[in-house]
Short mmCIF file of C-alpha atoms in Angstrom, two decimals:
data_model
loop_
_atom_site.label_atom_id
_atom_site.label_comp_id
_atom_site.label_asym_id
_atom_site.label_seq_id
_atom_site.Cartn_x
_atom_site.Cartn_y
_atom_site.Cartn_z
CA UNK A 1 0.00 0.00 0.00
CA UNK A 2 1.27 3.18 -1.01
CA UNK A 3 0.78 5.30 2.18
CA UNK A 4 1.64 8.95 0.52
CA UNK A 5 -2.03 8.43 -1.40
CA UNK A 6 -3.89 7.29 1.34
CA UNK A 7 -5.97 9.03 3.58
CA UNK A 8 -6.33 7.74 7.19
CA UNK A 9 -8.40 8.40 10.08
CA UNK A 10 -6.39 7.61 13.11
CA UNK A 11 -9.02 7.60 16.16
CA UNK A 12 -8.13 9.35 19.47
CA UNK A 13 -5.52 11.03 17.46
CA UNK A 14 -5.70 14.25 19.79
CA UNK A 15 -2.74 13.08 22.33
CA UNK A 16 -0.26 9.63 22.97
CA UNK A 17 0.23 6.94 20.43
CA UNK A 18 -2.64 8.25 18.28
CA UNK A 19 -0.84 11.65 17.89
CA UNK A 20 2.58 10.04 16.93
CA UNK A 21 0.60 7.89 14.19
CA UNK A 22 -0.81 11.42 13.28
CA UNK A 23 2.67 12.52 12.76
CA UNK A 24 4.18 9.55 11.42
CA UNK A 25 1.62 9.62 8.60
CA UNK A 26 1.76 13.38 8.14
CA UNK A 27 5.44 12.47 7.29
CA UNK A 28 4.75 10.15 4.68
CA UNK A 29 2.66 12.57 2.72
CA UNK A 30 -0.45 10.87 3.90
CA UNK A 31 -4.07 12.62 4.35
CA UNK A 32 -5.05 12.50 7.87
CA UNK A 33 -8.16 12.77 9.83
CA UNK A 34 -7.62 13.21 13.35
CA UNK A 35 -10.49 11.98 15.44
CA UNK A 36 -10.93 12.94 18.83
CA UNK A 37 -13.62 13.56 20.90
CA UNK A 38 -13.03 17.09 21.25
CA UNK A 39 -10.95 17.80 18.03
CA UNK A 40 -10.66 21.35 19.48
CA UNK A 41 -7.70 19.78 21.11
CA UNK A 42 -5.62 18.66 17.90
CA UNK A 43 -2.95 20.51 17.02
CA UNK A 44 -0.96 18.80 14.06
CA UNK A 45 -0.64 20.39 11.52
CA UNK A 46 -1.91 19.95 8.24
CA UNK A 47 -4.22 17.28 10.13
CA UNK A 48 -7.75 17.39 9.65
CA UNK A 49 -9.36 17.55 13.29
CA UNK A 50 -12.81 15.84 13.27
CA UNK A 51 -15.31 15.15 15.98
CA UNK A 52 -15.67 11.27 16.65
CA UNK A 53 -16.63 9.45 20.27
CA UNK A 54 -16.43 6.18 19.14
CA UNK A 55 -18.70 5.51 22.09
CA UNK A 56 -21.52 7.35 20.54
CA UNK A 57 -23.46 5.91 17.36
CA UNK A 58 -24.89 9.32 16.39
CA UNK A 59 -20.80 11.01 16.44
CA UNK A 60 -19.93 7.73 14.10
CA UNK A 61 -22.30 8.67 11.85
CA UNK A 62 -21.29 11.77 11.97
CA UNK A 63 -18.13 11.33 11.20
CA UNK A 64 -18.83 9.06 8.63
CA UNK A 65 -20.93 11.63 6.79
CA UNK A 66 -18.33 14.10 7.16
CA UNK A 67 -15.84 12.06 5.17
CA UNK A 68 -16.27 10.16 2.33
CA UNK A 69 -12.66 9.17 1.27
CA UNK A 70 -11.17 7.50 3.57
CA UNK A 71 -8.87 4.68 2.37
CA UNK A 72 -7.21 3.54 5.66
CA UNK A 73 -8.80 3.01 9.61
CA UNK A 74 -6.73 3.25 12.42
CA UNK A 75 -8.67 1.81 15.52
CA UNK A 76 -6.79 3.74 18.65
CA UNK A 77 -8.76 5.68 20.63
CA UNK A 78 -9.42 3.45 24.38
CA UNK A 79 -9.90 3.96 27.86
CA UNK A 80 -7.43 3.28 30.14
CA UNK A 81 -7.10 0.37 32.09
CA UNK A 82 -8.60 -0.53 35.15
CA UNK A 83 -10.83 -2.32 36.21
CA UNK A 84 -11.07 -5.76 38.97
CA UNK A 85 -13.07 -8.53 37.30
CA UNK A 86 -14.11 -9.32 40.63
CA UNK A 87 -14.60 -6.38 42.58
CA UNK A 88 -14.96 -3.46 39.87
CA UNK A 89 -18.06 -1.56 38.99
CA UNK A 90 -19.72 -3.06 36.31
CA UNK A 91 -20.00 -0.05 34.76
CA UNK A 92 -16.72 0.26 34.71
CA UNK A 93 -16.30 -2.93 33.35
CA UNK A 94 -18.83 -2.65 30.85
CA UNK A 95 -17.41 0.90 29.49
CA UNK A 96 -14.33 -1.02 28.50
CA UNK A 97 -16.16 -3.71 26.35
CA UNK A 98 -18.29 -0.35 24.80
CA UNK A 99 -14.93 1.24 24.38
CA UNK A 100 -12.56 -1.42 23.02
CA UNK A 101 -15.18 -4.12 21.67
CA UNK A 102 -18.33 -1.93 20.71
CA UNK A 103 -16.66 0.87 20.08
CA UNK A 104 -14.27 -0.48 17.66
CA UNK A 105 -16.81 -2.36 15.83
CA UNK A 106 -18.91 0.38 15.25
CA UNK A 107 -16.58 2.50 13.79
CA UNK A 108 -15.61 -0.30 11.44
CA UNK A 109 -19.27 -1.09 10.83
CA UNK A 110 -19.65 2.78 9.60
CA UNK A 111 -16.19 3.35 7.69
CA UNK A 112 -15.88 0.17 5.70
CA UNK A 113 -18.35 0.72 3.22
CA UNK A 114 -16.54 3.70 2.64
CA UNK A 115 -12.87 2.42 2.41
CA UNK A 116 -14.58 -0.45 0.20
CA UNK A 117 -16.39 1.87 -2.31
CA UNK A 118 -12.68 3.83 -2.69
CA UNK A 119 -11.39 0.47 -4.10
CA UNK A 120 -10.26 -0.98 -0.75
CA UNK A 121 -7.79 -0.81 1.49
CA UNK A 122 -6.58 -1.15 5.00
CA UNK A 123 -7.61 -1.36 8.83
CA UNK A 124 -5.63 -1.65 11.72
CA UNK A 125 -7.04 -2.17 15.17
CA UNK A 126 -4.28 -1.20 17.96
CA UNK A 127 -4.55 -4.17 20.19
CA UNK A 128 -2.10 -5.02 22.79
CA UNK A 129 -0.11 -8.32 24.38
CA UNK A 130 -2.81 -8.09 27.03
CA UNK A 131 -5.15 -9.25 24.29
CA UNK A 132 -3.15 -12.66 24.84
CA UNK A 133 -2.81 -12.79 28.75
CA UNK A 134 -4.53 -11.07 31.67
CA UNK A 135 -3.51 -9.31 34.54
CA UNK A 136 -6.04 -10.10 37.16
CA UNK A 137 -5.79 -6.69 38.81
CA UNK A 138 -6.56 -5.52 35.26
CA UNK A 139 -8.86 -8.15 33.76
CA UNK A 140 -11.35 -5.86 32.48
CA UNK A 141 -9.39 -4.32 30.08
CA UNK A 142 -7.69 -7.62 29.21
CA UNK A 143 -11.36 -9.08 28.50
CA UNK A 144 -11.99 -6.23 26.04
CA UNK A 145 -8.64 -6.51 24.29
CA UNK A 146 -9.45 -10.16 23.58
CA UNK A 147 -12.50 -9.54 22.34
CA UNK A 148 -11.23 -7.21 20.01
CA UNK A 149 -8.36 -9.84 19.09
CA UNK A 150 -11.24 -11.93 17.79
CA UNK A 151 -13.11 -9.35 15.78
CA UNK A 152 -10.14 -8.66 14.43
CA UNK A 153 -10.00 -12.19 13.09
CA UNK A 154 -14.01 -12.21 12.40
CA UNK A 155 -13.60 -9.19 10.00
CA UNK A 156 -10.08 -9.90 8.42
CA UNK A 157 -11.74 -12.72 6.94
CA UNK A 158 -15.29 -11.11 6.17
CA UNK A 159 -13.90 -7.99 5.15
CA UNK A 160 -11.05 -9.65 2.39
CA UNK A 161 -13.27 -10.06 -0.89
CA UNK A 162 -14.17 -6.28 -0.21
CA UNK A 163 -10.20 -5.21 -0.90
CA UNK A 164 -9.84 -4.53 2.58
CA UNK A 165 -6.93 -6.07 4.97
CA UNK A 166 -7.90 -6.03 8.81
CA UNK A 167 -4.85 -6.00 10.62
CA UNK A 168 -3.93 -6.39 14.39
CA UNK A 169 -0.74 -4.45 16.08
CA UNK A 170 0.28 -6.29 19.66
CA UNK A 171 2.22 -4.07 21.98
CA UNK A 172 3.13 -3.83 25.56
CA UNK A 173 3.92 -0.70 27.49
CA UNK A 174 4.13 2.80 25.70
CA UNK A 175 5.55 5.99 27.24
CA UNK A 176 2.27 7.94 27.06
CA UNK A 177 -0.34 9.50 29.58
CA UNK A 178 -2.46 6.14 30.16
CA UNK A 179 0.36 4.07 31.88
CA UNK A 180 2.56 7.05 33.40
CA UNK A 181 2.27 5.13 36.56
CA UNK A 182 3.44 1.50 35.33
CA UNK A 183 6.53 0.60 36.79
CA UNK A 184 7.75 -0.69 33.90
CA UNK A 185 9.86 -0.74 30.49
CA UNK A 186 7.82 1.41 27.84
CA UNK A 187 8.42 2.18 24.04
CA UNK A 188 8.50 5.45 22.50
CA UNK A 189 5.22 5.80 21.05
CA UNK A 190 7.00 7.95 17.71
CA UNK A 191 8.85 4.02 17.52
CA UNK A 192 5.95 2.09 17.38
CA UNK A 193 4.02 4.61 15.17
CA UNK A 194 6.54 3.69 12.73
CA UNK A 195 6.43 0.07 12.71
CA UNK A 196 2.41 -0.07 12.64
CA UNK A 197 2.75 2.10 9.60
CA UNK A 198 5.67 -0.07 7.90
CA UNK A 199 3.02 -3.10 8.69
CA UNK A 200 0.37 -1.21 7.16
CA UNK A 201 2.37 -0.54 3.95
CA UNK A 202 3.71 -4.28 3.42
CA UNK A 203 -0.14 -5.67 4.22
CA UNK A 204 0.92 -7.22 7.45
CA UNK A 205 -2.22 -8.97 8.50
CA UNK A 206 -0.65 -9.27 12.39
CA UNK A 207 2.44 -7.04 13.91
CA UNK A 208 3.94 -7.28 16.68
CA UNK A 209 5.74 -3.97 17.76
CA UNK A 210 8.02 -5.09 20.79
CA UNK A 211 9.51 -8.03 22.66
CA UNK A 212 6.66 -7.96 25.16
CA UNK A 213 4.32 -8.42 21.87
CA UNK A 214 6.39 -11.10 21.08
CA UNK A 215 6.89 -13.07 24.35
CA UNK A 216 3.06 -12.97 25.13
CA UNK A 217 2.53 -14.70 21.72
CA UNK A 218 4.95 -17.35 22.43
CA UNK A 219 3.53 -18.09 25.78
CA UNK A 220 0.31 -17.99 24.02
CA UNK A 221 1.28 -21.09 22.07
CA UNK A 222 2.90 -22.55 24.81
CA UNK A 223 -0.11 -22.80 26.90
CA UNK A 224 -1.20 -22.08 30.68
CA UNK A 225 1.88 -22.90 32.72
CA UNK A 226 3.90 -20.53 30.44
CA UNK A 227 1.17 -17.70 30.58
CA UNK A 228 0.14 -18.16 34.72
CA UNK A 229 3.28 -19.38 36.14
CA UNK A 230 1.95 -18.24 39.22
CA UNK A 231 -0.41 -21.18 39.49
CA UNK A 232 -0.21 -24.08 41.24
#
């Protein structure tokens, strides 16, 4: 895919990993919507700021309406992690499955005609390595990751006689706002902008952006011991 034709709307592209896809695309001569919930707060330039809660059908639509040439979908706008499987609010645990799970899907479900009637062409949800192991203390978040992981595979293969290649990026820890308190080694998020992007561009159907990406899929395959060695 040539990325200097394409135009892209990057979700939550108003601060942390969404911005530095902003920019990394910018870069590469692409056309960029920059969807944010308040797109008041965008400030790339030569972006196109646009309003889009991906938590709220009538904003999809919205957006969707507003548009009308998108080629590429970058699924990154989330909500951070948080929430006890056991002792959380459900609502708290049920506004990460309409963030990460619902949310996701709807914006797919509105843009994909659209990316399909351009001739095709690319989407990449932003999943994570917790979409392949849980944290218990987290497990909320770690549901809704998985769940995306599986639409992801749903739609790649739904979505392929339309010209369009559904693609997952795995990560662990980024340096932005949503983990500043993680103990813990993070990535640049300008890094990992760049590899999602290179992904895009050589039709990667799955990438995995770091060694923490890469370990949880190998424990993945290895099976429980390797994922839980805390068990007994």
């Amino acid at each position: 895919m040539d990325i200097s034709t394409s135009t892209v709307l990057v979700t939550g592209a108003n601060r942390g990993f969404g911005r530095a896809l902003a920019v990394e695309l910018l870069g590469r001569g692409a056309t960029v919507y920059a969807g944010a919930r308040n797109p008041g707060q965008v400030d790339l330039p030569g972006a196109k700021p646009i309003a889009l809660d991906i938590t709220d059908p009538a904003s999809i639509a919205a957006a969707a309406k507003a548009t009308g040439d998108v080629t590429v979908l970058i699924n990154n706008a989330g909500s951070p992690p948080g929430a006890d499987l056991l002792t959380g609010d459900l609502n708290d645990i049920r506004h990460e499955m309409d963030t990460h799970y619902i949310g996701t899907l709807s914006v797919i479900r509105a843009f994909a005609p659209q990316i399909a009637a351009n001739g095709g062409g690319a989407i990449l949800n932003v999943l994570s390595g917790l979409s392949w192991v849980s944290f218990p203390e987290i497990g909320a978040y770690c549901a809704a990751k998985s769940a995306e992981w599986s639409l992801t595979n749903a739609l790649r293969v739904q979505l392929a006689d339309q010209g369009i290649r559904v693609a997952g990026l795995h990560v662990g820890y980024m340096d932005t706002d949503m983990v500043r308190a993680v103990d813990a080694a993070k990535s640049a998020p300008a890094d990992i902008a760049r590899i999602a992007i290179d992904g895009i561009a050589a039709g990667a159907y799955e990438i995995l952006a770091d060694d923490a990406a890469h370990q949880a899929q190998a424990a993945l395959a290895t099976g429980i011991p390797a994922l839980y060695p805390q068990l007994p």
